[in-house]
Amino acid sequence: MPELPDVETFKRYLDATSLHQRIGGVDVESAYVLKGVSARELAHRLKGRCFECSRRHGKHLFVRVDSDVWLRLHFGMTGSLRYFQHNEQAPPHTRVLFIFANTHCLAFEDQRKFGEVGLLTDVDEFLKRRALGPDALDVSLPQFRKILEKHRGAVKAILLNQKLIAGIGNIYADEILFRARMHPATQISRLGDKALTKLFRATHDILGKAITAKADVNRMPKSWLLPRRGKGGKCPRCGRKLRSARIGGRTAWFCAHCQKKM
Ligand SMILES: [Zn+2]
C-alpha cells in the first residue's frame, strides 16, 4: 500500500517525466476511481492544458494544471504511475490515461481500484476538509511532541492516524518503531521527552532513507525490518523470530526482544 515514501517517489517520477507537455486527451478506462468528477469533465478541464508542478501531502499527490485547477491522485492499495510511449501498450491495470501531445502518455494504474482521481481548486481547503494532520516530513520536533502528548493509545495506532500526522502507513510505522526500538503497543503516555525525540528522529530518518531508496524494498538497508517482515522472518539485529500482533486494526511485525514495551 503506497505510503509517504512511495507517493514522494511517484511525485518525483511525475515531475521528471510529465510536466510542461500539452495534454492532448484523457482516457478513463475505469470511472470507478473518479471521485467528484465525470470522465467527460476531467477530459474537458485538462485537454489543451499542461501539468505545471506538483505537491504532496501525506499519501496524497496534487498536480497543478496551468489553469486554476489541481488534479488529485490517491494511490489506494495498489496505485502507481507509468510514463510510456504512445505506441507501447498501456499497463494492464490502467484506470486513467493522460495522453500528451508529444509521443508519450502517463498512466494511473491501480489493480485493486481503491485509488482516487479527482479535481479541486484549493489544496489547503481539501486538506482541512479531510482534517489531515501535518505531513510526517514537515512536522517539527516541538509539533511532533505536542501532537503525541495530546493523545492516548498505542504508539503504532497514533503513528497510523492520518488526522494526527499524515503519510505513515502500516509498513513504515513498523520500520520506525523497530528503529526506535519501541514495542508497537507501547502506550504514548509512557513515553518521556527522550523517547519522543528518539521516535521523531526515527520517523525522519526512515522516511528520508526510504525515499532515497525510491521506496524499493530491494534497495532498503539490510539492517531494516522491511525485507524480512512476514511469517518466518528473523530480526536483522538479534536473529530471533519476528512476531506479529493486531494493533490499531493492522498487523504489526516486530522483534519482542529488541523492541521492549515501556
Ligand atoms: Zn531483535
Tab-separated table of C-alpha atoms and ligand atoms in Angstrom:
chain	number	residue	atom	x	y	z
A	1	MET	CA	0.000	0.000	0.000
A	2	PRO	CA	1.623	3.263	-1.088
A	3	GLU	CA	2.791	5.339	1.877
A	4	LEU	CA	4.669	8.639	2.061
A	5	PRO	CA	7.950	7.357	0.519
A	6	ASP	CA	6.082	5.668	-2.351
A	7	VAL	CA	3.972	8.752	-3.087
A	8	GLU	CA	7.051	11.001	-2.896
A	9	THR	CA	8.695	8.653	-5.412
A	10	PHE	CA	5.631	8.955	-7.702
A	11	LYS	CA	5.822	12.729	-7.310
A	12	ARG	CA	9.461	12.817	-8.395
A	13	TYR	CA	8.708	10.469	-11.270
A	14	LEU	CA	5.826	12.656	-12.445
A	15	ASP	CA	7.961	15.805	-12.088
A	16	ALA	CA	10.746	14.213	-14.128
A	17	THR	CA	8.513	12.918	-16.908
A	18	SER	CA	5.180	14.678	-17.263
A	19	LEU	CA	5.424	18.420	-16.613
A	20	HIS	CA	5.047	21.162	-19.260
A	21	GLN	CA	3.653	18.966	-22.008
A	22	ARG	CA	0.370	19.770	-23.680
A	23	ILE	CA	-2.317	17.257	-22.741
A	24	GLY	CA	-3.995	16.036	-25.926
A	25	GLY	CA	-6.657	13.932	-24.206
A	26	VAL	CA	-7.653	11.902	-21.187
A	27	ASP	CA	-8.936	8.320	-21.448
A	28	VAL	CA	-10.824	6.995	-18.471
A	29	GLU	CA	-10.676	3.200	-18.584
A	30	SER	CA	-12.387	2.767	-15.223
A	31	ALA	CA	-14.646	5.537	-13.917
A	32	TYR	CA	-14.616	3.723	-10.569
A	33	VAL	CA	-11.535	5.673	-9.468
A	34	LEU	CA	-13.015	9.071	-10.366
A	35	LYS	CA	-14.178	10.993	-7.317
A	36	GLY	CA	-16.479	14.001	-7.704
A	37	VAL	CA	-15.750	14.380	-11.409
A	38	SER	CA	-17.084	12.689	-14.537
A	39	ALA	CA	-14.837	11.281	-17.250
A	40	ARG	CA	-16.185	13.951	-19.568
A	41	GLU	CA	-15.462	16.828	-17.213
A	42	LEU	CA	-11.982	15.527	-16.410
A	43	ALA	CA	-11.097	15.391	-20.112
A	44	HIS	CA	-12.697	18.778	-20.737
A	45	ARG	CA	-10.794	20.503	-17.899
A	46	LEU	CA	-7.404	19.006	-18.827
A	47	LYS	CA	-7.407	18.950	-22.617
A	48	GLY	CA	-5.051	21.510	-24.103
A	49	ARG	CA	-3.516	22.198	-20.674
A	50	CYS	CA	-0.194	21.236	-19.082
A	51	PHE	CA	0.799	19.867	-15.698
A	52	GLU	CA	2.788	22.682	-14.117
A	53	CYS	CA	4.098	21.397	-10.793
A	54	SER	CA	3.116	19.013	-8.053
A	55	ARG	CA	2.699	18.943	-4.327
A	56	ARG	CA	2.484	16.034	-1.924
A	57	HIS	CA	0.839	15.905	1.476
A	58	GLY	CA	0.927	12.595	3.326
A	59	LYS	CA	-0.266	9.970	0.874
A	60	HIS	CA	-1.984	12.488	-1.423
A	61	LEU	CA	-0.466	13.886	-4.592
A	62	PHE	CA	-1.758	17.089	-6.191
A	63	VAL	CA	-0.730	18.147	-9.669
A	64	ARG	CA	-1.261	21.758	-10.668
A	65	VAL	CA	-2.703	22.306	-14.111
A	66	ASP	CA	-1.920	25.601	-15.890
A	67	SER	CA	-5.383	26.870	-15.106
A	68	ASP	CA	-6.812	27.281	-11.625
A	69	VAL	CA	-7.326	23.571	-11.106
A	70	TRP	CA	-5.412	20.745	-9.418
A	71	LEU	CA	-5.542	17.073	-10.280
A	72	ARG	CA	-5.781	14.986	-7.119
A	73	LEU	CA	-4.287	11.493	-7.019
A	74	HIS	CA	-4.518	8.988	-4.195
A	75	PHE	CA	-2.949	5.592	-4.756
A	76	GLY	CA	-5.205	3.461	-2.553
A	77	MET	CA	-3.783	-0.047	-2.109
A	78	THR	CA	-2.059	-0.724	-5.411
A	79	GLY	CA	-1.898	2.541	-7.374
A	80	SER	CA	1.140	3.781	-9.285
A	81	LEU	CA	2.188	5.863	-12.297
A	82	ARG	CA	3.798	4.850	-15.544
A	83	TYR	CA	5.072	7.097	-18.330
A	84	PHE	CA	5.474	5.434	-21.704
A	85	GLN	CA	5.392	5.983	-25.450
A	86	HIS	CA	2.101	6.148	-27.366
A	87	ASN	CA	3.000	3.153	-29.468
A	88	GLU	CA	3.673	0.922	-26.457
A	89	GLN	CA	0.896	-0.935	-24.759
A	90	ALA	CA	-0.617	0.703	-21.679
A	91	PRO	CA	-0.021	-1.133	-18.367
A	92	PRO	CA	-2.680	-3.826	-17.769
A	93	HIS	CA	-4.412	-2.066	-14.863
A	94	THR	CA	-4.533	1.423	-16.343
A	95	ARG	CA	-7.552	3.289	-14.963
A	96	VAL	CA	-6.883	6.775	-16.299
A	97	LEU	CA	-4.572	7.633	-19.174
A	98	PHE	CA	-3.257	11.154	-19.756
A	99	ILE	CA	-2.228	11.415	-23.371
A	100	PHE	CA	0.303	14.120	-24.151
A	101	ALA	CA	0.503	15.899	-27.460
A	102	ASN	CA	4.090	14.642	-27.838
A	103	THR	CA	4.714	10.922	-28.191
A	104	HIS	CA	4.067	9.926	-24.566
A	105	CYS	CA	1.329	9.045	-22.076
A	106	LEU	CA	1.055	8.909	-18.317
A	107	ALA	CA	-0.973	6.028	-16.892
A	108	PHE	CA	-2.577	5.979	-13.460
A	109	GLU	CA	-2.646	2.254	-12.846
A	110	ASP	CA	-4.356	0.574	-9.959
A	111	GLN	CA	-5.094	-3.136	-9.859
A	112	ARG	CA	-7.451	-3.130	-6.901
A	113	LYS	CA	-9.200	0.150	-7.712
A	114	PHE	CA	-9.040	1.726	-4.270
A	115	GLY	CA	-7.216	4.698	-5.788
A	116	GLU	CA	-8.817	8.087	-6.355
A	117	VAL	CA	-8.577	10.648	-9.142
A	118	GLY	CA	-10.308	13.992	-8.753
A	119	LEU	CA	-10.111	17.705	-9.442
A	120	LEU	CA	-10.028	20.539	-6.957
A	121	THR	CA	-9.338	24.245	-6.851
A	122	ASP	CA	-7.915	24.665	-3.368
A	123	VAL	CA	-5.495	22.093	-1.939
A	124	ASP	CA	-5.356	23.636	1.546
A	125	GLU	CA	-9.109	23.667	1.772
A	126	PHE	CA	-9.157	19.968	0.773
A	127	LEU	CA	-6.591	19.078	3.458
A	128	LYS	CA	-8.657	20.955	6.008
A	129	ARG	CA	-11.863	19.241	4.967
A	130	ARG	CA	-10.197	15.833	5.292
A	131	ALA	CA	-8.820	17.002	8.666
A	132	LEU	CA	-5.368	15.664	7.753
A	133	GLY	CA	-2.529	16.272	10.159
A	134	PRO	CA	0.775	17.853	9.067
A	135	ASP	CA	2.942	15.859	6.664
A	136	ALA	CA	5.232	13.453	8.513
A	137	LEU	CA	8.319	15.019	6.898
A	138	ASP	CA	7.253	18.628	7.522
A	139	VAL	CA	6.417	18.229	11.174
A	140	SER	CA	8.939	19.762	13.602
A	141	LEU	CA	10.086	18.151	16.860
A	142	PRO	CA	8.044	20.506	19.111
A	143	GLN	CA	4.988	19.948	16.901
A	144	PHE	CA	5.539	16.169	16.929
A	145	ARG	CA	5.857	16.146	20.698
A	146	LYS	CA	2.712	18.222	21.133
A	147	ILE	CA	0.641	16.005	18.842
A	148	LEU	CA	1.721	12.795	20.569
A	149	GLU	CA	1.455	14.118	24.107
A	150	LYS	CA	-2.131	15.170	23.497
A	151	HIS	CA	-3.247	11.652	22.634
A	152	ARG	CA	-3.626	8.311	24.338
A	153	GLY	CA	-3.262	4.848	22.901
A	154	ALA	CA	-0.674	2.546	21.404
A	155	VAL	CA	2.212	4.371	19.732
A	156	LYS	CA	1.664	2.486	16.486
A	157	ALA	CA	-2.035	3.454	16.314
A	158	ILE	CA	-1.027	7.101	16.796
A	159	LEU	CA	1.572	6.934	14.006
A	160	LEU	CA	-1.054	5.436	11.672
A	161	ASN	CA	-3.656	8.113	12.392
A	162	GLN	CA	-3.619	10.390	9.320
A	163	LYS	CA	-5.534	13.060	11.212
A	164	LEU	CA	-2.603	13.459	13.613
A	165	ILE	CA	0.370	13.019	11.247
A	166	ALA	CA	-0.136	12.318	7.533
A	167	GLY	CA	1.817	9.841	5.432
A	168	ILE	CA	2.815	6.911	7.651
A	169	GLY	CA	1.152	3.549	6.940
A	170	ASN	CA	1.490	0.044	8.324
A	171	ILE	CA	4.884	-0.870	6.840
A	172	TYR	CA	6.801	2.292	7.699
A	173	ALA	CA	5.207	2.568	11.162
A	174	ASP	CA	6.711	-0.860	11.922
A	175	GLU	CA	10.068	0.205	10.496
A	176	ILE	CA	10.101	3.449	12.517
A	177	LEU	CA	9.269	1.582	15.732
A	178	PHE	CA	11.935	-1.027	15.005
A	179	ARG	CA	14.474	1.758	14.520
A	180	ALA	CA	13.358	3.474	17.753
A	181	ARG	CA	13.358	0.063	19.498
A	182	MET	CA	9.856	0.553	20.743
A	183	HIS	CA	7.204	-2.121	21.024
A	184	PRO	CA	4.277	-1.091	18.792
A	185	ALA	CA	1.774	-1.497	21.656
A	186	THR	CA	3.682	0.899	23.943
A	187	GLN	CA	1.278	3.464	25.356
A	188	ILE	CA	2.071	7.023	24.324
A	189	SER	CA	1.570	8.175	27.925
A	190	ARG	CA	4.618	6.063	28.899
A	191	LEU	CA	6.949	7.957	26.570
A	192	GLY	CA	9.051	10.714	28.080
A	193	ASP	CA	10.790	13.553	26.261
A	194	LYS	CA	13.805	11.443	25.381
A	195	ALA	CA	11.698	8.634	23.898
A	196	LEU	CA	9.580	11.080	21.895
A	197	THR	CA	12.716	12.680	20.466
A	198	LYS	CA	14.027	9.235	19.542
A	199	LEU	CA	10.753	8.403	17.818
A	200	PHE	CA	10.793	11.698	15.934
A	201	ARG	CA	14.360	11.107	14.716
A	202	ALA	CA	13.496	7.555	13.673
A	203	THR	CA	10.487	8.841	11.713
A	204	HIS	CA	12.554	11.365	9.759
A	205	ASP	CA	15.431	9.004	9.229
A	206	ILE	CA	13.362	6.057	7.984
A	207	LEU	CA	11.126	8.115	5.687
A	208	GLY	CA	14.100	10.017	4.281
A	209	LYS	CA	16.124	6.874	3.597
A	210	ALA	CA	13.102	5.100	2.096
A	211	ILE	CA	12.691	7.988	-0.360
A	212	THR	CA	16.381	7.763	-1.266
A	213	ALA	CA	15.789	4.030	-1.914
A	214	LYS	CA	12.837	5.048	-4.140
A	215	ALA	CA	10.583	3.059	-1.783
A	216	ASP	CA	12.003	-0.081	-3.402
A	217	VAL	CA	12.358	-2.921	-0.899
A	218	ASN	CA	15.353	-4.300	-2.836
A	219	ARG	CA	17.254	-1.079	-2.174
A	220	MET	CA	16.455	-0.893	1.536
A	221	PRO	CA	19.329	-1.348	4.002
A	222	LYS	CA	19.897	-4.920	5.176
A	223	SER	CA	19.510	-3.720	8.755
A	224	TRP	CA	15.843	-2.909	8.143
A	225	LEU	CA	12.813	-4.888	9.139
A	226	LEU	CA	11.017	-4.401	5.843
A	227	PRO	CA	12.820	-7.047	3.747
A	228	ARG	CA	12.181	-9.673	6.481
A	229	ARG	CA	8.683	-8.671	7.526
A	230	GLY	CA	6.306	-11.636	7.497
A	231	LYS	CA	5.989	-15.225	8.646
A	232	GLY	CA	9.320	-16.899	9.357
A	233	GLY	CA	11.182	-13.571	9.158
A	234	LYS	CA	14.069	-13.039	11.542
A	235	CYS	CA	15.186	-9.885	13.315
A	236	PRO	CA	18.112	-8.336	11.400
A	237	ARG	CA	19.572	-7.194	14.708
A	238	CYS	CA	19.397	-10.247	17.002
A	239	GLY	CA	18.335	-13.063	14.670
A	240	ARG	CA	15.286	-14.020	16.727
A	241	LYS	CA	11.993	-14.783	15.049
A	242	LEU	CA	9.808	-11.756	14.364
A	243	ARG	CA	6.404	-11.662	15.987
A	244	SER	CA	3.127	-10.189	14.818
A	245	ALA	CA	0.151	-8.704	16.645
A	246	ARG	CA	-3.009	-6.845	15.768
A	247	ILE	CA	-2.537	-3.211	16.847
A	248	GLY	CA	-4.614	-0.243	15.728
A	249	GLY	CA	-6.567	-2.502	13.362
A	250	ARG	CA	-3.441	-3.550	11.440
A	251	THR	CA	-0.889	-6.352	11.691
A	252	ALA	CA	2.301	-5.136	13.332
A	253	TRP	CA	5.591	-7.017	12.844
A	254	PHE	CA	8.270	-6.519	15.458
A	255	CYS	CA	11.040	-8.164	17.452
A	256	ALA	CA	9.863	-8.818	21.005
A	257	HIS	CA	13.498	-8.937	22.158
A	258	CYS	CA	14.742	-5.685	20.603
A	259	GLN	CA	11.510	-3.732	20.999
A	260	LYS	CA	10.526	-3.784	24.647
A	261	LYS	CA	7.265	-2.386	25.932
A	262	MET	CA	7.911	0.669	28.085
B	1	ZN	ZN	15.749	-8.463	17.596
